[in-house]
mmCIF file of C-alpha atoms and ligand atoms in Angstrom:
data_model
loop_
_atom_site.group_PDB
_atom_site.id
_atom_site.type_symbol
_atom_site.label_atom_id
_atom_site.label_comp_id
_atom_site.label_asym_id
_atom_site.label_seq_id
_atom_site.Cartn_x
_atom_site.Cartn_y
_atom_site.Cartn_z
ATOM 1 C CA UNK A 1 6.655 8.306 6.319
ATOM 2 C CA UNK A 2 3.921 9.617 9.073
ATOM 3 C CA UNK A 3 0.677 8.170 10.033
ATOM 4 C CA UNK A 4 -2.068 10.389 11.502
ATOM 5 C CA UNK A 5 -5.773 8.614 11.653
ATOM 6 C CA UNK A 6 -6.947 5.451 12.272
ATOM 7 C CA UNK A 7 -9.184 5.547 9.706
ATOM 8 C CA UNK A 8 -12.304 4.481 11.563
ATOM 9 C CA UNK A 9 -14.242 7.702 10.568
ATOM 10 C CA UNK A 10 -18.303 7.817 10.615
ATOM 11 C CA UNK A 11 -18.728 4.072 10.125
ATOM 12 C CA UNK A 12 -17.171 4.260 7.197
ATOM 13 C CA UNK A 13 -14.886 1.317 5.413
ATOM 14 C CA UNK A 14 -11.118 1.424 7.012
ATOM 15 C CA UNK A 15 -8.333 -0.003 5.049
ATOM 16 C CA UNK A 16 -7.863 -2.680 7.249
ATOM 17 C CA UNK A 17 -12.114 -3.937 7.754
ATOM 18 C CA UNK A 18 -12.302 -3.087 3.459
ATOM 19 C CA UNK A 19 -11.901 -6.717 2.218
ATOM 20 C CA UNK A 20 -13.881 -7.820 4.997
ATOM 21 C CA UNK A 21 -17.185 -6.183 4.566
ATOM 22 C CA UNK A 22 -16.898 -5.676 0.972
ATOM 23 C CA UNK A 23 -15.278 -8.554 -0.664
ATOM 24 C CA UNK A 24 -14.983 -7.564 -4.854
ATOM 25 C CA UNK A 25 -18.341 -4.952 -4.260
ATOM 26 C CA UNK A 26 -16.545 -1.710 -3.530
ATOM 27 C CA UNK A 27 -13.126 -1.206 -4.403
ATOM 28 C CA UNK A 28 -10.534 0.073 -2.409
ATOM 29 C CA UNK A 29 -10.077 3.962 -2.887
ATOM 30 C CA UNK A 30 -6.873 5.733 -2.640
ATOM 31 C CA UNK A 31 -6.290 9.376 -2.650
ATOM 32 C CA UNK A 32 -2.539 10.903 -3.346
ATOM 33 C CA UNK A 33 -2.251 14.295 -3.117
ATOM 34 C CA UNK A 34 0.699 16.765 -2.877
ATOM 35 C CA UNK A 35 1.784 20.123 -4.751
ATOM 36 C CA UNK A 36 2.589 20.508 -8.628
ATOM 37 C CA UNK A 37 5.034 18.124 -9.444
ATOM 38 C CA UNK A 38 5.712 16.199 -6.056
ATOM 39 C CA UNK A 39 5.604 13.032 -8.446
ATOM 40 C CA UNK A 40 1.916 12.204 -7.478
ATOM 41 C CA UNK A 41 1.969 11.054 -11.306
ATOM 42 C CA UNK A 42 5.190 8.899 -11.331
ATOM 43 C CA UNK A 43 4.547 7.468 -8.167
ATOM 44 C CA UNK A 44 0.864 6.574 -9.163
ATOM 45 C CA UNK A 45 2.629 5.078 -12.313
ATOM 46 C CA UNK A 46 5.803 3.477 -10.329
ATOM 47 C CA UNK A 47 2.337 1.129 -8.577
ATOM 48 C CA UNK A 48 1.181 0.066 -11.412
ATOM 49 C CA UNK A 49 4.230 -0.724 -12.615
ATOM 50 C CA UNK A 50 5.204 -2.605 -9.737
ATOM 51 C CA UNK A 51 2.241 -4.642 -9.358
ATOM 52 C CA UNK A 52 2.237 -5.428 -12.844
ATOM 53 C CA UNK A 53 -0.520 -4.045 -14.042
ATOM 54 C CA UNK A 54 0.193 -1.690 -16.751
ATOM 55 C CA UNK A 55 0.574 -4.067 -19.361
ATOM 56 C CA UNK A 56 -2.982 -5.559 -18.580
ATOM 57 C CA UNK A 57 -6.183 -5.722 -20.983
ATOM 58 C CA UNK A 58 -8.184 -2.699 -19.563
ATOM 59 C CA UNK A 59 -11.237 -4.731 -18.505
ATOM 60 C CA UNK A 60 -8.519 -6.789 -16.466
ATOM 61 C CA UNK A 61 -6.841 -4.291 -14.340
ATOM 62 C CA UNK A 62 -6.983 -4.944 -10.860
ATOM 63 C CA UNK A 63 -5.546 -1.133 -10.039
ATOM 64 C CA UNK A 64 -6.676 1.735 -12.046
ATOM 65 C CA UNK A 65 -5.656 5.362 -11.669
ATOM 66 C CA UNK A 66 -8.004 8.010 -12.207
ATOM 67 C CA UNK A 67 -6.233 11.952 -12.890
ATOM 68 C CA UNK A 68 -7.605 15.240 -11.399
ATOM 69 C CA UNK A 69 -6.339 16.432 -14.339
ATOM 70 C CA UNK A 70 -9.005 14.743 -16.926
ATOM 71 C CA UNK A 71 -11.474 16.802 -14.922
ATOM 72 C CA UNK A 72 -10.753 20.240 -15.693
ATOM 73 C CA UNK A 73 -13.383 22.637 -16.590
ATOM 74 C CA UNK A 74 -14.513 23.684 -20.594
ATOM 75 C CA UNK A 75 -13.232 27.186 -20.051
ATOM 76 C CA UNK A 76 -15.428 29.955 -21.259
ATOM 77 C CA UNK A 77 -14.270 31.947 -24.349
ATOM 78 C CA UNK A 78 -12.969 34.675 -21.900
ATOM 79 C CA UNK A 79 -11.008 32.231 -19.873
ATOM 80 C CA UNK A 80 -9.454 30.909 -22.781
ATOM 81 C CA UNK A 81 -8.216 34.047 -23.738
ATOM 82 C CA UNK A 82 -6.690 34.223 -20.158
ATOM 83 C CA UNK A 83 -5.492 30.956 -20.263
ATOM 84 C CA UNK A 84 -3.658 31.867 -23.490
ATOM 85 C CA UNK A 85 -1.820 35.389 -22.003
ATOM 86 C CA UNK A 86 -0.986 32.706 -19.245
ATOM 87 C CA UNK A 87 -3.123 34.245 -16.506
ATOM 88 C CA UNK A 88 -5.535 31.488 -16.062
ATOM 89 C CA UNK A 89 -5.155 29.894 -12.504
ATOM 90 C CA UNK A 90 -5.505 26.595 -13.214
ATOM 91 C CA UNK A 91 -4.566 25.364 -9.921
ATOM 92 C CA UNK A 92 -7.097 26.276 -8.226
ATOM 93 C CA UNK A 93 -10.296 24.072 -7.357
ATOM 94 C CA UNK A 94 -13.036 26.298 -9.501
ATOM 95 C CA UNK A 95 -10.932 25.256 -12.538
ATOM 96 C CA UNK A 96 -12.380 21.177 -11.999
ATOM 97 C CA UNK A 97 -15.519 20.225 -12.807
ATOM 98 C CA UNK A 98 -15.850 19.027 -8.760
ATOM 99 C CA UNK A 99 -19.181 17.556 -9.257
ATOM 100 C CA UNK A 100 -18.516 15.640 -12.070
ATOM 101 C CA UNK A 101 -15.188 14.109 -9.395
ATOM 102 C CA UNK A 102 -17.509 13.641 -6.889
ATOM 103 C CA UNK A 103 -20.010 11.463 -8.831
ATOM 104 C CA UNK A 104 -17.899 9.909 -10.828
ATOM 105 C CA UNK A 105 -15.852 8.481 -7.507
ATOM 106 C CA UNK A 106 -19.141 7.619 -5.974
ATOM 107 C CA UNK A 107 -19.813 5.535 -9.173
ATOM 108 C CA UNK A 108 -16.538 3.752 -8.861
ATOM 109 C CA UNK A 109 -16.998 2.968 -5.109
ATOM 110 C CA UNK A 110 -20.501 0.941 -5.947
ATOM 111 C CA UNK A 111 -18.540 -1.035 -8.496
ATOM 112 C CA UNK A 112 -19.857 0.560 -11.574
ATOM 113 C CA UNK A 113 -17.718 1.162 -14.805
ATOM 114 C CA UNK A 114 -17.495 5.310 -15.360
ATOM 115 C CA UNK A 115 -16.425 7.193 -18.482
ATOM 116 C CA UNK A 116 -13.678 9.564 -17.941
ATOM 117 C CA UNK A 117 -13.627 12.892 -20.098
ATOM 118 C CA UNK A 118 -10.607 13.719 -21.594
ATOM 119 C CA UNK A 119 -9.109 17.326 -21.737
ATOM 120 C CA UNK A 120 -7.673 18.637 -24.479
ATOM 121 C CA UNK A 121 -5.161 21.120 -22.899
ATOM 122 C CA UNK A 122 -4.780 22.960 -26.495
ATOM 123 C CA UNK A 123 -8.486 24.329 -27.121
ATOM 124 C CA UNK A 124 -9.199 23.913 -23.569
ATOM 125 C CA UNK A 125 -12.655 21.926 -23.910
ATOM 126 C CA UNK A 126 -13.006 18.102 -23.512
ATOM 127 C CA UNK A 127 -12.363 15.927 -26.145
ATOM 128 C CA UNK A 128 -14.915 13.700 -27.669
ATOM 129 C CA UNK A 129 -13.103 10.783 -26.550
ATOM 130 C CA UNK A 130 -13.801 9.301 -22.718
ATOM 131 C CA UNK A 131 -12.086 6.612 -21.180
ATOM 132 C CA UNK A 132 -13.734 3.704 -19.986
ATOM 133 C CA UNK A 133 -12.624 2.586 -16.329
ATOM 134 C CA UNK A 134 -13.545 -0.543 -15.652
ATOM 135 C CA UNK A 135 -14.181 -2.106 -12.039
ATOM 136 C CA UNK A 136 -10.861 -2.622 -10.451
ATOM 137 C CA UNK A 137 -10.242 -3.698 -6.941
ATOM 138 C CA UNK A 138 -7.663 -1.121 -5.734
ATOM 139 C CA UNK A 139 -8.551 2.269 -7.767
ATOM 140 C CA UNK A 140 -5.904 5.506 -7.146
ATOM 141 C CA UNK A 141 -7.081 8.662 -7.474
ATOM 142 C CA UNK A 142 -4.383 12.066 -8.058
ATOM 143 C CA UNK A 143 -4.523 15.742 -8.050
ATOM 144 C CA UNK A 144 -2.903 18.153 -6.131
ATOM 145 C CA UNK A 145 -6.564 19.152 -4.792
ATOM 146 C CA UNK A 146 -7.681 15.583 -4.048
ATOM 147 C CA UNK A 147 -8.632 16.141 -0.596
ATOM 148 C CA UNK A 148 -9.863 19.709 -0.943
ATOM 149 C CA UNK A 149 -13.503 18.535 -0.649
ATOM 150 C CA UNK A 150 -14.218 16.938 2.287
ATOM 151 C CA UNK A 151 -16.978 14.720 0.441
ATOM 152 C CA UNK A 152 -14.330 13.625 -1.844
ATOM 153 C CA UNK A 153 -11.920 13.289 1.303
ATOM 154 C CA UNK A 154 -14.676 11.184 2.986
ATOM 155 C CA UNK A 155 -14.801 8.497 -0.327
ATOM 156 C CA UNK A 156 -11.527 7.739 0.153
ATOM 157 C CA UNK A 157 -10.000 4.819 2.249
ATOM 158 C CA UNK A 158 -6.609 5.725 2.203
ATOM 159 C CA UNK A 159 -5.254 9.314 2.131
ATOM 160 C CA UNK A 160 -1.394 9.528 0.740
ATOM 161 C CA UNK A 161 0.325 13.042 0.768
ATOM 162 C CA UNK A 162 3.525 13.203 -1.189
ATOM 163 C CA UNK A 163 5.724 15.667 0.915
ATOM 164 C CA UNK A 164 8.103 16.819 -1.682
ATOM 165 C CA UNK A 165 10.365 20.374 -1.240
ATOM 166 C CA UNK A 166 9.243 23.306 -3.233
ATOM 167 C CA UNK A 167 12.705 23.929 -4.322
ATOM 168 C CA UNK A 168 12.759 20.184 -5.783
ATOM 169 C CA UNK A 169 8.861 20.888 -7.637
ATOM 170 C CA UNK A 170 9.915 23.881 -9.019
ATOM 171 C CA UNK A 171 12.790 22.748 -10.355
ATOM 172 C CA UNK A 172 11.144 20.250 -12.087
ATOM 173 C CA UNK A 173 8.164 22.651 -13.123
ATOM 174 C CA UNK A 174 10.820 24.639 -15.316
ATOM 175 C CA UNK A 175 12.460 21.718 -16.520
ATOM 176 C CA UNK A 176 8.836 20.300 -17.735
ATOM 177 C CA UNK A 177 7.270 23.466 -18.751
ATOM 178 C CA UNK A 178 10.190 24.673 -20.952
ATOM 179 C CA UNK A 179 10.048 20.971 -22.565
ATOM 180 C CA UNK A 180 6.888 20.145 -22.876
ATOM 181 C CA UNK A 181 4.947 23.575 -23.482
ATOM 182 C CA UNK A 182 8.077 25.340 -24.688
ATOM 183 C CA UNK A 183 7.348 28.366 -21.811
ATOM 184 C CA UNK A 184 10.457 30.654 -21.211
ATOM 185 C CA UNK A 185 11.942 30.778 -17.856
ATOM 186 C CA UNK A 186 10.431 34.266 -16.994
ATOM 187 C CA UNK A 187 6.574 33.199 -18.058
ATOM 188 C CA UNK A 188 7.282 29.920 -15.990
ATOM 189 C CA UNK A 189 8.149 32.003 -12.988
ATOM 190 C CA UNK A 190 6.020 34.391 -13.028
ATOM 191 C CA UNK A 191 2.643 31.941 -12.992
ATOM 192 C CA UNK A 192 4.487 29.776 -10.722
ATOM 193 C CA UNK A 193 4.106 32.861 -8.033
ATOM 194 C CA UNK A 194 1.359 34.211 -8.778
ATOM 195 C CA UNK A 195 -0.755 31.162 -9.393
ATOM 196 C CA UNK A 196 0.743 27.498 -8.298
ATOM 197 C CA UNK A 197 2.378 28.406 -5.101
ATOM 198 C CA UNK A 198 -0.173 30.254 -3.790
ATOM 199 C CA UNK A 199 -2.910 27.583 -4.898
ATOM 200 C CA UNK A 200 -0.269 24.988 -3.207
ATOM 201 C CA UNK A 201 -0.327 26.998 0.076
ATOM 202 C CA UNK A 202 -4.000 28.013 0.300
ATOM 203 C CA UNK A 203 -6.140 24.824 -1.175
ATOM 204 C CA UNK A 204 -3.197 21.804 -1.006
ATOM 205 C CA UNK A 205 -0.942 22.237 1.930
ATOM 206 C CA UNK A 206 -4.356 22.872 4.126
ATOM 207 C CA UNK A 207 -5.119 19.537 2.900
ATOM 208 C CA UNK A 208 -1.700 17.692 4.212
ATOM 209 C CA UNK A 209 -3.640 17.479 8.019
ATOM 210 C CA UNK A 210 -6.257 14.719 6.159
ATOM 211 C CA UNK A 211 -3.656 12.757 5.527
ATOM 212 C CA UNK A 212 -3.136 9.251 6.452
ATOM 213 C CA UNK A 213 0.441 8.740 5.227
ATOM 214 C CA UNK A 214 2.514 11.462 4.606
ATOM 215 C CA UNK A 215 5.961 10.520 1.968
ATOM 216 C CA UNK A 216 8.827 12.095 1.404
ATOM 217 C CA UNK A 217 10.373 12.034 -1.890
ATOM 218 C CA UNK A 218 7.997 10.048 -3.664
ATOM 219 C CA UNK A 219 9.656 8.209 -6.347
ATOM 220 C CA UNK A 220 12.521 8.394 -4.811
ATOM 221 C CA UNK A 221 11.475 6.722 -1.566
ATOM 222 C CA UNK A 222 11.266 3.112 -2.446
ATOM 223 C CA UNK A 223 10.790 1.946 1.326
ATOM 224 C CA UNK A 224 7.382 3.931 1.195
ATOM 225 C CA UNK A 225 6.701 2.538 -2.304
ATOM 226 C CA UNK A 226 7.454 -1.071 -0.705
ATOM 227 C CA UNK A 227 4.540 -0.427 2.000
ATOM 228 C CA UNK A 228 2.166 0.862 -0.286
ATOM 229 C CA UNK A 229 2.923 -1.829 -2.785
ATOM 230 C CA UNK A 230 2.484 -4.174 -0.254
ATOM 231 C CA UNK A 231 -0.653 -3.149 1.006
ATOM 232 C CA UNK A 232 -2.445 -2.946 -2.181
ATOM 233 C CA UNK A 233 -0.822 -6.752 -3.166
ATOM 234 C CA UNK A 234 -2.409 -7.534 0.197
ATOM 235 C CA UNK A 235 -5.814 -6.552 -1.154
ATOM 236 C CA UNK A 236 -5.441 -7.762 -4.081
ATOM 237 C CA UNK A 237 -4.438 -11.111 -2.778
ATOM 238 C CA UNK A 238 -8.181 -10.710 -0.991
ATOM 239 C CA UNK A 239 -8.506 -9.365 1.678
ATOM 240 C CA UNK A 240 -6.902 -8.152 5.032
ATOM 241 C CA UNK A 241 -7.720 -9.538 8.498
ATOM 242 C CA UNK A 242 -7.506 -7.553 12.037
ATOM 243 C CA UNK A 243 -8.505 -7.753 15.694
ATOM 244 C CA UNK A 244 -9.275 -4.571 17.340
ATOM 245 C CA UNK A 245 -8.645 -4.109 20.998
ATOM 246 C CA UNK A 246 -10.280 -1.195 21.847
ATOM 247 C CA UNK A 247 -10.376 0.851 18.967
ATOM 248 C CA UNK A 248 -7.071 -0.151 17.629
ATOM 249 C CA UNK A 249 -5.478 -2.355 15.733
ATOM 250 C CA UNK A 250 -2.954 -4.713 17.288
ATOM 251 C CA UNK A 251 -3.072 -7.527 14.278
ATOM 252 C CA UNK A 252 -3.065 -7.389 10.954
ATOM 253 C CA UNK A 253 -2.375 -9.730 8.264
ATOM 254 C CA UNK A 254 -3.480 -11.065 4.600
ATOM 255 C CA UNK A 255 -5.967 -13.963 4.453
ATOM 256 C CA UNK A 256 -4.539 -15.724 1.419
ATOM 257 C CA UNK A 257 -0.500 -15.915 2.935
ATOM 258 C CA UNK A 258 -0.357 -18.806 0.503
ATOM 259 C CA UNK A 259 -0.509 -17.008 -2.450
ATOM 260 C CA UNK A 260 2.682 -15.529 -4.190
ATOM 261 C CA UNK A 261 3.460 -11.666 -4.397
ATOM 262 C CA UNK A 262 2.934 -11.521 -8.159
ATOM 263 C CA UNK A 263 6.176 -8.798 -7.429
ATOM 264 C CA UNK A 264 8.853 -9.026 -5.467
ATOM 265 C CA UNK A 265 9.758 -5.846 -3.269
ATOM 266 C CA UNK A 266 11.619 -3.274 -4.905
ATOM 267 C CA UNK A 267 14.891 -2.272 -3.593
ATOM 268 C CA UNK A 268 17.950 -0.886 -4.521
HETATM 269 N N1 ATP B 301 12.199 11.613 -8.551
HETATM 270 C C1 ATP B 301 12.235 12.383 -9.627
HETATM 271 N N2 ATP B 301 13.401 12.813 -10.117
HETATM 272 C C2 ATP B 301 13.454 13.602 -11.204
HETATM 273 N N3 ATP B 301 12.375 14.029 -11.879
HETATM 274 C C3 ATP B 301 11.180 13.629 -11.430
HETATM 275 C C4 ATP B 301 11.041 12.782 -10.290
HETATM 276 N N4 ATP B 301 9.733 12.554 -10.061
HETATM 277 C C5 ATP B 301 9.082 13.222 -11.015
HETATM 278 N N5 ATP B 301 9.939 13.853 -11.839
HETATM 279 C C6 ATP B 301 9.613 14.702 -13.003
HETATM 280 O O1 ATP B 301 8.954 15.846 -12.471
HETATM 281 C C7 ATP B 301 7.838 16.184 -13.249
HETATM 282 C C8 ATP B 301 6.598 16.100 -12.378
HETATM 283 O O2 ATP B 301 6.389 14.750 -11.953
HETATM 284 P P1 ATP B 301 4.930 14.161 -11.885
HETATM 285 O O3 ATP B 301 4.210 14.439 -13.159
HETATM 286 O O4 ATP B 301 5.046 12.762 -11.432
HETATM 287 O O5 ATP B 301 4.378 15.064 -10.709
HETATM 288 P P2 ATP B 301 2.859 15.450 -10.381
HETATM 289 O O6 ATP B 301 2.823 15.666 -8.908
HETATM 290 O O7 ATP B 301 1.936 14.461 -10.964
HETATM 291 O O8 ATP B 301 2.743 16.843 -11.135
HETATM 292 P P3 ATP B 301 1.394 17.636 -11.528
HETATM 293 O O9 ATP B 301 0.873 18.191 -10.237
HETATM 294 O O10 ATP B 301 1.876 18.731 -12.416
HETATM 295 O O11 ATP B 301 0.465 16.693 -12.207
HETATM 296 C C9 ATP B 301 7.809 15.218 -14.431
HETATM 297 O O12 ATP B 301 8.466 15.838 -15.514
HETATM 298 C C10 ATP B 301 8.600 14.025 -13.920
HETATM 299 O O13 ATP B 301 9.233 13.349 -14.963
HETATM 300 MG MG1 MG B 302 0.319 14.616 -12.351
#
């Protein structure tokens, strides 16, 4: 796992002066990115999990994550026909409705409750259906283009990039696609080069140098997991503390030390 900002950027919130300055007003916003199938998903989920949260009321959640996937364009009638001779790129950021990210993460970061459209990868249009998210303290946001915009970038006040080998994602890619959308292994390799590598390499790997913590492996990494976990538990426990010597931080510690990790760490 690799570090590479302080996070003290244009005034804005760190991760460590959050709880401080904005005790339950603003949640805590974290961005994991990484290519198509780097287990952004599972390790979003593998949180939750963790923290014990997924089993909670949805009005009680303390973490929430929000998918890049929900916000997909309605495709035109012409791009559905593309989309259904598989030549759609639907990697790439013109296929999400950006805006409606943008606004709807600005929403969530003054404490508001949003309504999250639901895509309906079959007729390619939303669904009448949104989710409610309610205000949550620590909210995690995924897609492989999460830090593509840098006014999306700049909402965020953590920055994860799972670093996992394209050999490993595509493997998985053909596993899943053959599976789940019954593709054969020649229509699965084909839009894998001419659409999701190239997206990876052009709008997601670009991205990697915004990172704040770079992980290898995901899932698979539980001493990364641990950290993370920990941190979020830590702001969930409310709040984090720090002294700053000039410009950096040489302390750092939860306020409420009393209170019981509602998980222990997960190892092995
Ligand atoms: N560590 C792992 N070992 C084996 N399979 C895995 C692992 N992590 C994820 N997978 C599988 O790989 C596929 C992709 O994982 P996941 O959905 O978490 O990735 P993602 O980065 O969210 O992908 P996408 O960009 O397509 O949304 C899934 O089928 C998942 O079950
Ligand atoms: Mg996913």
């Amino acid at each position: 796992m690799a570090g590479n900002s302080d996070g003290d950027v244009d005034g804005k919130p760190t991760p460590l002066n959050h709880k401080l300055t904005n005790c339950h007003s603003e949640p805590f916003l974290i961005g994991v990115s990484g290519g198509t199938a780097s287990g952004k998903s599972s390790f979003c989920l593998k949180l939750v999990q963790l923290l014990r949260q997924s089993k909670m009321e949805c009005h009680q959640k303390q973490l929430v994550i929000l998918s890049q996937d929900n916000f997909y364009r309605v495709l035109t009638s012409e791009q559905k026909i593309e989309a259904l001779k598989g030549q759609f790129n639907f990697h790439h950021p013109d296929a999400f409705d950006n805006e409606l990210i943008l606004n709807t993460l600005k929403e969530i970061t003054k404490g508001q409750t949003v309504q999250i459209p639901v895509y309906d990868f079959v007729s390619h249009s939303r669904k009448e259906e949104t989710v409610t998210v309610y205000p949550a303290e620590v909210v995690l946001f995924e897609g492989s283009l999460a830090f593509y915009s840098q006014e999306v970038r700049d909402l965020f006040h953590l920055k994860i990039f799972l670093d996992s080998d394209a050999d490993t994602r595509l493997s998985r890619i053909v596993l899943r696609d053959i599976s789940e959308k019954g593709q054969d292994l020649e229509e699965i390799l084909s839009q894998y080069v001419m659409f999701t590598k190239r997206a990876f390499e052009e709008f997601c790997l670009s991205t990697k140098k915004y990172a704040d913590v770079i992980i290898p492996r995901a899932v698979d990494n539980p001493v990364a997991i641990n950290l993370i976990m920990q941190h979020i538990q830590n702001i969930l426990n409310g709040g984090l503390s720090k002294q700053k010597t000039n410009g950096y931080l040489n302390s750092y510690m939860a306020e409420c030390k009393d209170q019981p990790s509602e998980s222990s760490l997960w190892l092995h």
